[in-house]
mmCIF file of C-alpha atoms in Angstrom:
data_model
loop_
_atom_site.group_PDB
_atom_site.id
_atom_site.type_symbol
_atom_site.label_atom_id
_atom_site.label_comp_id
_atom_site.label_asym_id
_atom_site.label_seq_id
_atom_site.Cartn_x
_atom_site.Cartn_y
_atom_site.Cartn_z
ATOM 1 C CA MET A 1 -7.188 21.388 -16.336
ATOM 2 C CA SER A 2 -6.408 17.977 -15.018
ATOM 3 C CA GLN A 3 -6.218 17.687 -11.012
ATOM 4 C CA GLN A 4 -2.587 17.030 -9.561
ATOM 5 C CA ILE A 5 -2.076 15.100 -7.521
ATOM 6 C CA GLY A 6 1.206 14.030 -5.271
ATOM 7 C CA VAL A 7 2.403 11.052 -3.948
ATOM 8 C CA VAL A 8 5.146 9.599 -1.569
ATOM 9 C CA GLY A 9 7.069 7.070 -2.130
ATOM 10 C CA ALA A 10 8.149 5.533 -5.101
ATOM 11 C CA GLY A 11 8.439 1.880 -4.211
ATOM 12 C CA THR A 12 5.476 -1.008 -5.175
ATOM 13 C CA MET A 13 3.223 0.493 -4.049
ATOM 14 C CA GLY A 14 3.887 4.803 -4.993
ATOM 15 C CA GLN A 15 4.534 3.336 -8.676
ATOM 16 C CA GLY A 16 1.136 1.503 -8.693
ATOM 17 C CA ILE A 17 -0.754 4.427 -7.469
ATOM 18 C CA ALA A 18 1.429 6.427 -9.570
ATOM 19 C CA GLN A 19 0.031 4.452 -12.956
ATOM 20 C CA VAL A 20 -3.582 4.473 -12.301
ATOM 21 C CA LEU A 21 -3.390 7.831 -11.436
ATOM 22 C CA LEU A 22 -1.826 8.785 -14.525
ATOM 23 C CA GLN A 23 -3.750 6.520 -16.924
ATOM 24 C CA SER A 24 -7.133 7.500 -15.055
ATOM 25 C CA GLY A 25 -6.146 11.387 -16.380
ATOM 26 C CA PHE A 26 -4.116 12.912 -13.270
ATOM 27 C CA VAL A 27 -0.939 15.119 -13.084
ATOM 28 C CA VAL A 28 1.586 13.268 -10.929
ATOM 29 C CA THR A 29 4.626 14.596 -8.579
ATOM 30 C CA LEU A 30 6.376 11.294 -7.695
ATOM 31 C CA TYR A 31 8.440 11.511 -4.517
ATOM 32 C CA ASP A 32 11.250 10.157 -2.745
ATOM 33 C CA VAL A 33 14.193 10.693 -0.942
ATOM 34 C CA ALA A 34 16.607 10.399 -3.869
ATOM 35 C CA GLU A 35 16.742 10.124 -7.813
ATOM 36 C CA ALA A 36 17.959 6.491 -8.056
ATOM 37 C CA PRO A 37 14.252 4.985 -6.971
ATOM 38 C CA LEU A 38 12.510 7.579 -8.422
ATOM 39 C CA ASP A 39 13.616 6.651 -11.972
ATOM 40 C CA ARG A 40 13.165 2.744 -11.542
ATOM 41 C CA ALA A 41 9.512 4.159 -10.553
ATOM 42 C CA ARG A 42 9.043 6.005 -14.198
ATOM 43 C CA ASN A 43 10.301 2.581 -16.042
ATOM 44 C CA ALA A 44 7.771 0.325 -14.096
ATOM 45 C CA ILE A 45 5.332 3.099 -14.734
ATOM 46 C CA ASP A 46 6.246 3.212 -18.328
ATOM 47 C CA LYS A 47 6.215 -0.671 -18.282
ATOM 48 C CA GLY A 48 3.112 -0.655 -16.754
ATOM 49 C CA LEU A 49 1.158 1.507 -19.355
ATOM 50 C CA GLY A 50 3.221 -0.299 -21.668
ATOM 51 C CA LYS A 51 1.028 -3.793 -21.244
ATOM 52 C CA LEU A 52 -2.079 -1.539 -21.450
ATOM 53 C CA VAL A 53 -1.312 -0.774 -24.677
ATOM 54 C CA GLU A 54 -0.345 -4.372 -25.658
ATOM 55 C CA LYS A 55 -3.702 -5.303 -25.094
ATOM 56 C CA GLY A 56 -5.701 -2.297 -26.406
ATOM 57 C CA ARG A 57 -6.663 -0.510 -23.192
ATOM 58 C CA LEU A 58 -4.343 2.530 -23.909
ATOM 59 C CA SER A 59 -3.448 3.717 -27.115
ATOM 60 C CA ASP A 60 0.220 4.686 -27.981
ATOM 61 C CA ASP A 61 -0.857 8.604 -28.005
ATOM 62 C CA GLU A 62 -2.813 7.912 -24.657
ATOM 63 C CA ARG A 63 0.367 6.783 -23.355
ATOM 64 C CA SER A 64 2.665 9.482 -24.409
ATOM 65 C CA VAL A 65 -0.076 11.890 -22.722
ATOM 66 C CA ALA A 66 -0.009 10.043 -19.623
ATOM 67 C CA GLN A 67 3.767 9.731 -19.266
ATOM 68 C CA GLN A 68 4.167 13.830 -19.867
ATOM 69 C CA ARG A 69 1.593 14.048 -16.866
ATOM 70 C CA LEU A 70 4.535 12.403 -14.592
ATOM 71 C CA SER A 71 7.115 14.469 -12.801
ATOM 72 C CA THR A 72 9.371 13.545 -10.193
ATOM 73 C CA ALA A 73 11.117 15.414 -7.096
ATOM 74 C CA ILE A 74 12.997 14.389 -4.341
ATOM 75 C CA SER A 75 11.815 17.925 -2.167
ATOM 76 C CA LEU A 76 8.500 17.591 -0.329
ATOM 77 C CA LYS A 77 8.143 21.408 -1.419
ATOM 78 C CA ALA A 78 7.295 20.203 -4.887
ATOM 79 C CA LEU A 79 3.842 18.699 -3.423
ATOM 80 C CA GLY A 80 2.633 21.753 -2.365
ATOM 81 C CA SER A 81 0.119 22.579 -5.186
ATOM 82 C CA CYS A 82 -0.667 18.937 -4.975
ATOM 83 C CA GLU A 83 -4.588 18.815 -4.336
ATOM 84 C CA VAL A 84 -4.209 15.401 -2.993
ATOM 85 C CA VAL A 85 -1.236 13.743 -1.935
ATOM 86 C CA ILE A 86 -0.894 9.506 -1.125
ATOM 87 C CA GLU A 87 1.393 8.731 1.276
ATOM 88 C CA ALA A 88 2.816 5.084 0.310
ATOM 89 C CA ALA A 89 6.234 5.197 2.691
ATOM 90 C CA PRO A 90 7.778 2.119 4.532
ATOM 91 C CA GLU A 91 5.440 0.804 7.088
ATOM 92 C CA LYS A 92 6.959 2.314 9.864
ATOM 93 C CA ALA A 93 4.968 5.250 12.529
ATOM 94 C CA ASP A 94 7.828 7.057 13.093
ATOM 95 C CA LEU A 95 8.460 7.775 9.145
ATOM 96 C CA LYS A 96 4.892 8.071 8.365
ATOM 97 C CA GLU A 97 4.366 10.687 11.275
ATOM 98 C CA ALA A 98 7.142 13.142 10.434
ATOM 99 C CA LEU A 99 6.130 12.912 6.605
ATOM 100 C CA PHE A 100 2.256 14.161 7.444
ATOM 101 C CA ARG A 101 4.040 16.395 10.027
ATOM 102 C CA ASP A 102 5.900 18.213 7.519
ATOM 103 C CA LEU A 103 3.249 17.749 4.946
ATOM 104 C CA SER A 104 0.585 19.037 7.000
ATOM 105 C CA ARG A 105 2.706 22.471 6.919
ATOM 106 C CA LEU A 106 2.923 22.683 2.825
ATOM 107 C CA SER A 107 -0.550 23.997 2.136
ATOM 108 C CA PRO A 108 -3.427 24.006 4.541
ATOM 109 C CA ASP A 109 -6.052 23.070 2.057
ATOM 110 C CA ILE A 110 -4.240 19.437 0.675
ATOM 111 C CA ILE A 111 -5.837 16.274 1.873
ATOM 112 C CA LEU A 112 -3.271 14.135 3.227
ATOM 113 C CA ALA A 113 -4.073 10.398 2.427
ATOM 114 C CA SER A 114 -1.867 7.483 3.460
ATOM 115 C CA ASN A 115 -1.881 3.711 2.127
ATOM 116 C CA THR A 116 -0.576 2.338 5.631
ATOM 117 C CA SER A 117 -1.817 -1.151 5.507
ATOM 118 C CA SER A 118 -2.652 -1.023 9.312
ATOM 119 C CA LEU A 119 -1.727 1.634 11.251
ATOM 120 C CA SER A 120 -3.806 4.428 13.213
ATOM 121 C CA LEU A 121 -5.255 7.123 11.165
ATOM 122 C CA THR A 122 -5.868 8.998 14.089
ATOM 123 C CA ARG A 123 -2.373 8.823 15.032
ATOM 124 C CA LEU A 124 -1.196 10.577 11.975
ATOM 125 C CA ALA A 125 -4.065 12.986 11.928
ATOM 126 C CA ALA A 126 -3.054 13.909 15.905
ATOM 127 C CA VAL A 127 0.347 15.489 14.873
ATOM 128 C CA CYS A 128 -0.488 17.640 11.819
ATOM 129 C CA GLU A 129 -2.102 21.253 11.357
ATOM 130 C CA GLY A 130 -5.118 20.402 10.224
ATOM 131 C CA PRO A 131 -5.869 16.963 10.608
ATOM 132 C CA GLN A 132 -9.425 16.859 9.936
ATOM 133 C CA ARG A 133 -7.584 16.244 5.846
ATOM 134 C CA VAL A 134 -6.155 13.423 7.524
ATOM 135 C CA ILE A 135 -7.599 9.764 5.924
ATOM 136 C CA GLY A 136 -6.575 6.336 5.365
ATOM 137 C CA MET A 137 -6.636 5.271 1.517
ATOM 138 C CA HIS A 138 -5.437 1.629 1.345
ATOM 139 C CA PHE A 139 -4.511 -0.133 -1.817
ATOM 140 C CA PHE A 140 -3.858 -3.668 -2.735
ATOM 141 C CA ASN A 141 -0.954 -4.491 -4.468
ATOM 142 C CA PRO A 142 -0.838 -5.008 -7.767
ATOM 143 C CA VAL A 143 -2.307 -1.302 -7.823
ATOM 144 C CA PRO A 144 -3.469 -1.284 -11.520
ATOM 145 C CA VAL A 145 -5.153 -4.859 -11.001
ATOM 146 C CA LEU A 146 -7.136 -4.783 -8.064
ATOM 147 C CA LYS A 147 -10.492 -2.737 -7.420
ATOM 148 C CA LEU A 148 -10.142 -2.317 -4.047
ATOM 149 C CA VAL A 149 -9.610 0.724 -2.131
ATOM 150 C CA GLU A 150 -9.903 0.848 2.036
ATOM 151 C CA VAL A 151 -11.085 4.134 3.208
ATOM 152 C CA ILE A 152 -10.396 4.574 6.409
ATOM 153 C CA ARG A 153 -11.637 7.732 8.586
ATOM 154 C CA ALA A 154 -9.650 9.009 11.383
ATOM 155 C CA GLU A 155 -11.612 10.288 14.294
ATOM 156 C CA GLN A 156 -10.630 13.638 13.012
ATOM 157 C CA THR A 157 -11.313 13.600 9.737
ATOM 158 C CA SER A 158 -13.863 15.857 8.174
ATOM 159 C CA ASP A 159 -17.181 14.649 5.969
ATOM 160 C CA ALA A 160 -15.928 16.880 3.125
ATOM 161 C CA THR A 161 -12.475 15.157 3.393
ATOM 162 C CA VAL A 162 -14.031 11.251 3.356
ATOM 163 C CA ALA A 163 -16.626 12.454 0.129
ATOM 164 C CA ARG A 164 -13.061 14.026 -1.515
ATOM 165 C CA VAL A 165 -11.450 10.828 -1.362
ATOM 166 C CA GLU A 166 -14.186 8.796 -2.238
ATOM 167 C CA ALA A 167 -14.825 10.243 -5.573
ATOM 168 C CA LEU A 168 -10.526 10.072 -6.018
ATOM 169 C CA ALA A 169 -11.231 6.257 -5.772
ATOM 170 C CA GLU A 170 -14.244 6.517 -7.801
ATOM 171 C CA ALA A 171 -11.693 8.645 -11.101
ATOM 172 C CA MET A 172 -9.294 5.686 -11.005
ATOM 173 C CA GLY A 173 -11.832 3.177 -11.285
ATOM 174 C CA LYS A 174 -11.541 1.798 -7.829
ATOM 175 C CA THR A 175 -14.227 0.745 -5.168
ATOM 176 C CA SER A 176 -13.888 1.668 -2.229
ATOM 177 C CA VAL A 177 -14.990 0.444 1.154
ATOM 178 C CA ALA A 178 -15.835 2.700 4.146
ATOM 179 C CA ILE A 179 -13.499 0.919 7.226
ATOM 180 C CA ALA A 180 -13.128 2.159 10.975
ATOM 181 C CA ASP A 181 -10.072 3.379 12.794
ATOM 182 C CA SER A 182 -9.000 -0.173 13.716
ATOM 183 C CA PRO A 183 -5.787 -1.918 13.736
ATOM 184 C CA GLY A 184 -5.630 -3.914 10.362
ATOM 185 C CA PHE A 185 -8.725 -2.318 9.269
ATOM 186 C CA ALA A 186 -10.424 -5.204 7.493
ATOM 187 C CA VAL A 187 -8.861 -6.680 5.286
ATOM 188 C CA ASN A 188 -5.282 -7.619 6.672
ATOM 189 C CA ARG A 189 -7.551 -8.480 9.996
ATOM 190 C CA LEU A 190 -8.986 -10.927 8.191
ATOM 191 C CA LEU A 191 -5.880 -11.726 5.655
ATOM 192 C CA ILE A 192 -2.804 -11.167 7.898
ATOM 193 C CA PRO A 193 -3.819 -14.174 10.668
ATOM 194 C CA MET A 194 -4.773 -16.295 8.163
ATOM 195 C CA ILE A 195 -1.633 -16.079 6.497
ATOM 196 C CA ASN A 196 0.106 -16.582 10.049
ATOM 197 C CA GLU A 197 -1.764 -19.400 11.006
ATOM 198 C CA ALA A 198 -0.313 -20.981 7.623
ATOM 199 C CA ILE A 199 3.001 -20.419 8.922
ATOM 200 C CA PHE A 200 2.445 -21.808 12.130
ATOM 201 C CA LEU A 201 1.110 -24.641 9.908
ATOM 202 C CA VAL A 202 5.081 -24.888 8.507
ATOM 203 C CA HIS A 203 6.660 -23.931 11.440
ATOM 204 C CA GLU A 204 4.656 -27.447 13.514
ATOM 205 C CA GLY A 205 6.305 -29.541 10.700
ATOM 206 C CA ALA A 206 2.119 -29.850 9.713
ATOM 207 C CA ALA A 207 2.397 -29.433 6.295
ATOM 208 C CA SER A 208 5.012 -28.456 3.671
ATOM 209 C CA PRO A 209 4.524 -24.475 2.481
ATOM 210 C CA GLU A 210 3.897 -26.558 -1.035
ATOM 211 C CA ASP A 211 0.713 -28.242 0.119
ATOM 212 C CA ILE A 212 -0.890 -25.667 2.293
ATOM 213 C CA ASP A 213 -0.888 -23.597 -0.702
ATOM 214 C CA THR A 214 -2.659 -26.851 -2.548
ATOM 215 C CA ALA A 215 -4.758 -27.166 -0.183
ATOM 216 C CA MET A 216 -6.428 -23.752 0.101
ATOM 217 C CA LYS A 217 -6.706 -23.151 -3.586
ATOM 218 C CA LEU A 218 -8.488 -26.174 -4.026
ATOM 219 C CA GLY A 219 -10.178 -26.760 -0.697
ATOM 220 C CA ALA A 220 -11.109 -22.812 -0.363
ATOM 221 C CA ALA A 221 -11.267 -21.668 -4.045
ATOM 222 C CA HIS A 222 -8.645 -19.022 -3.407
ATOM 223 C CA PRO A 223 -7.024 -17.602 -6.542
ATOM 224 C CA ILE A 224 -3.172 -17.720 -4.833
ATOM 225 C CA GLY A 225 -2.296 -19.453 -1.772
ATOM 226 C CA PRO A 226 -1.269 -17.877 1.551
ATOM 227 C CA LEU A 227 2.094 -18.458 1.732
ATOM 228 C CA ALA A 228 3.060 -17.279 -1.616
ATOM 229 C CA LEU A 229 0.437 -14.490 -0.978
ATOM 230 C CA ALA A 230 2.981 -13.702 2.012
ATOM 231 C CA ASP A 231 5.684 -13.770 -0.348
ATOM 232 C CA LEU A 232 3.822 -11.444 -2.425
ATOM 233 C CA ILE A 233 2.965 -9.088 -0.061
ATOM 234 C CA GLY A 234 6.593 -9.284 1.804
ATOM 235 C CA LEU A 235 7.179 -11.046 5.026
ATOM 236 C CA ASP A 236 8.400 -8.133 6.907
ATOM 237 C CA VAL A 237 5.004 -6.360 5.992
ATOM 238 C CA CYS A 238 3.119 -9.515 7.228
ATOM 239 C CA LEU A 239 4.857 -9.344 10.257
ATOM 240 C CA ALA A 240 4.432 -5.522 11.154
ATOM 241 C CA ILE A 241 0.984 -6.052 10.511
ATOM 242 C CA MET A 242 0.677 -8.942 12.954
ATOM 243 C CA ASP A 243 2.893 -6.936 15.252
ATOM 244 C CA VAL A 244 0.237 -3.640 14.640
ATOM 245 C CA LEU A 245 -2.485 -6.330 15.934
ATOM 246 C CA ALA A 246 -1.202 -7.636 18.789
ATOM 247 C CA ASP A 247 -0.272 -3.720 20.387
ATOM 248 C CA GLY A 248 -3.350 -2.801 19.277
ATOM 249 C CA PHE A 249 -5.841 -5.632 20.953
ATOM 250 C CA GLY A 250 -3.045 -7.086 23.280
ATOM 251 C CA ASP A 251 -4.922 -10.617 22.353
ATOM 252 C CA PRO A 252 -2.392 -13.457 21.907
ATOM 253 C CA LYS A 253 -3.943 -14.974 18.625
ATOM 254 C CA TYR A 254 -2.210 -12.168 17.069
ATOM 255 C CA ARG A 255 0.856 -13.622 18.180
ATOM 256 C CA PRO A 256 3.594 -13.547 14.955
ATOM 257 C CA CYS A 257 4.697 -17.237 14.693
ATOM 258 C CA PRO A 258 8.548 -17.449 15.394
ATOM 259 C CA LEU A 259 9.370 -18.813 11.846
ATOM 260 C CA LEU A 260 7.526 -16.154 10.619
ATOM 261 C CA LYS A 261 10.239 -13.638 12.645
ATOM 262 C CA ARG A 262 13.136 -16.100 11.944
ATOM 263 C CA MET A 263 12.560 -15.257 8.158
ATOM 264 C CA VAL A 264 12.338 -11.955 8.407
ATOM 265 C CA ASP A 265 15.649 -11.557 10.350
ATOM 266 C CA ALA A 266 17.329 -13.798 7.633
ATOM 267 C CA GLY A 267 16.517 -11.502 4.638
ATOM 268 C CA GLN A 268 14.336 -13.876 3.264
ATOM 269 C CA LEU A 269 11.280 -11.523 2.744
ATOM 270 C CA GLY A 270 9.580 -13.166 -0.476
ATOM 271 C CA ARG A 271 9.489 -12.254 -3.904
ATOM 272 C CA LYS A 272 11.539 -8.842 -3.658
ATOM 273 C CA SER A 273 14.459 -10.322 -1.904
ATOM 274 C CA GLY A 274 14.219 -13.971 -4.240
ATOM 275 C CA ARG A 275 13.713 -15.863 -1.356
ATOM 276 C CA GLY A 276 10.478 -16.137 0.579
ATOM 277 C CA PHE A 277 8.515 -19.870 1.515
ATOM 278 C CA PHE A 278 9.291 -20.393 -2.432
ATOM 279 C CA HIS A 279 11.954 -19.388 -4.227
ATOM 280 C CA TYR A 280 12.316 -16.426 -7.280
ATOM 281 C CA THR A 281 14.564 -15.500 -9.908
#
């Protein structure tokens, strides 16, 4: 019988995680607070699986079977029979802590993994019953394409939990790297300050967004410029991570650029809002 995995949050990351789980043979229960985001997620997952059929990576029959392994729920209780629950809710500490507190009460046996991109797993574990089963499982967008998963061990995380999550990542076709529970972990601690510095260049009038991205693509062999990447990640997410780094380290080098703050305040969040450093239709 296929293993049952829960995914909390039907946004972009939750959709991607659920799709990869489905195409890897898992039974998935996708949770969100309302039916509308779940309907959007199901459509997005169907579209993603359809692209795999077009590329010859899935057959029509395999797609149909994968679709049948997906169920949705607006009650956390529906996740009580899952072996692992992967949380992909918005990057807000209070929200995640409340979710983990409730999830830990569903069953003493569920492994609780968070897709947080920067928040402390040790703090999340501290609010849970059975904190030894709490761990970070940080995927990257787009999840069906990017192969990395950062596995973040809280102070309380057991060896068995780490082994189980690393095996899950491998079964999903991902490569995992072990990262200590430190603000921003590894990728975002390196990446987001670089993006923030690119935003400072725009803020200071040193260069245009187009020229900054061209320079990094042609001069540093980056496949995408830092400002286009910021738009893809979401400027609100970039700001939240910079705030976590600034708070966690108390170092002024992690000060968010004022332009980044203004753009977030204006709702210019990147691709998801249609406008960031570039315009999107």
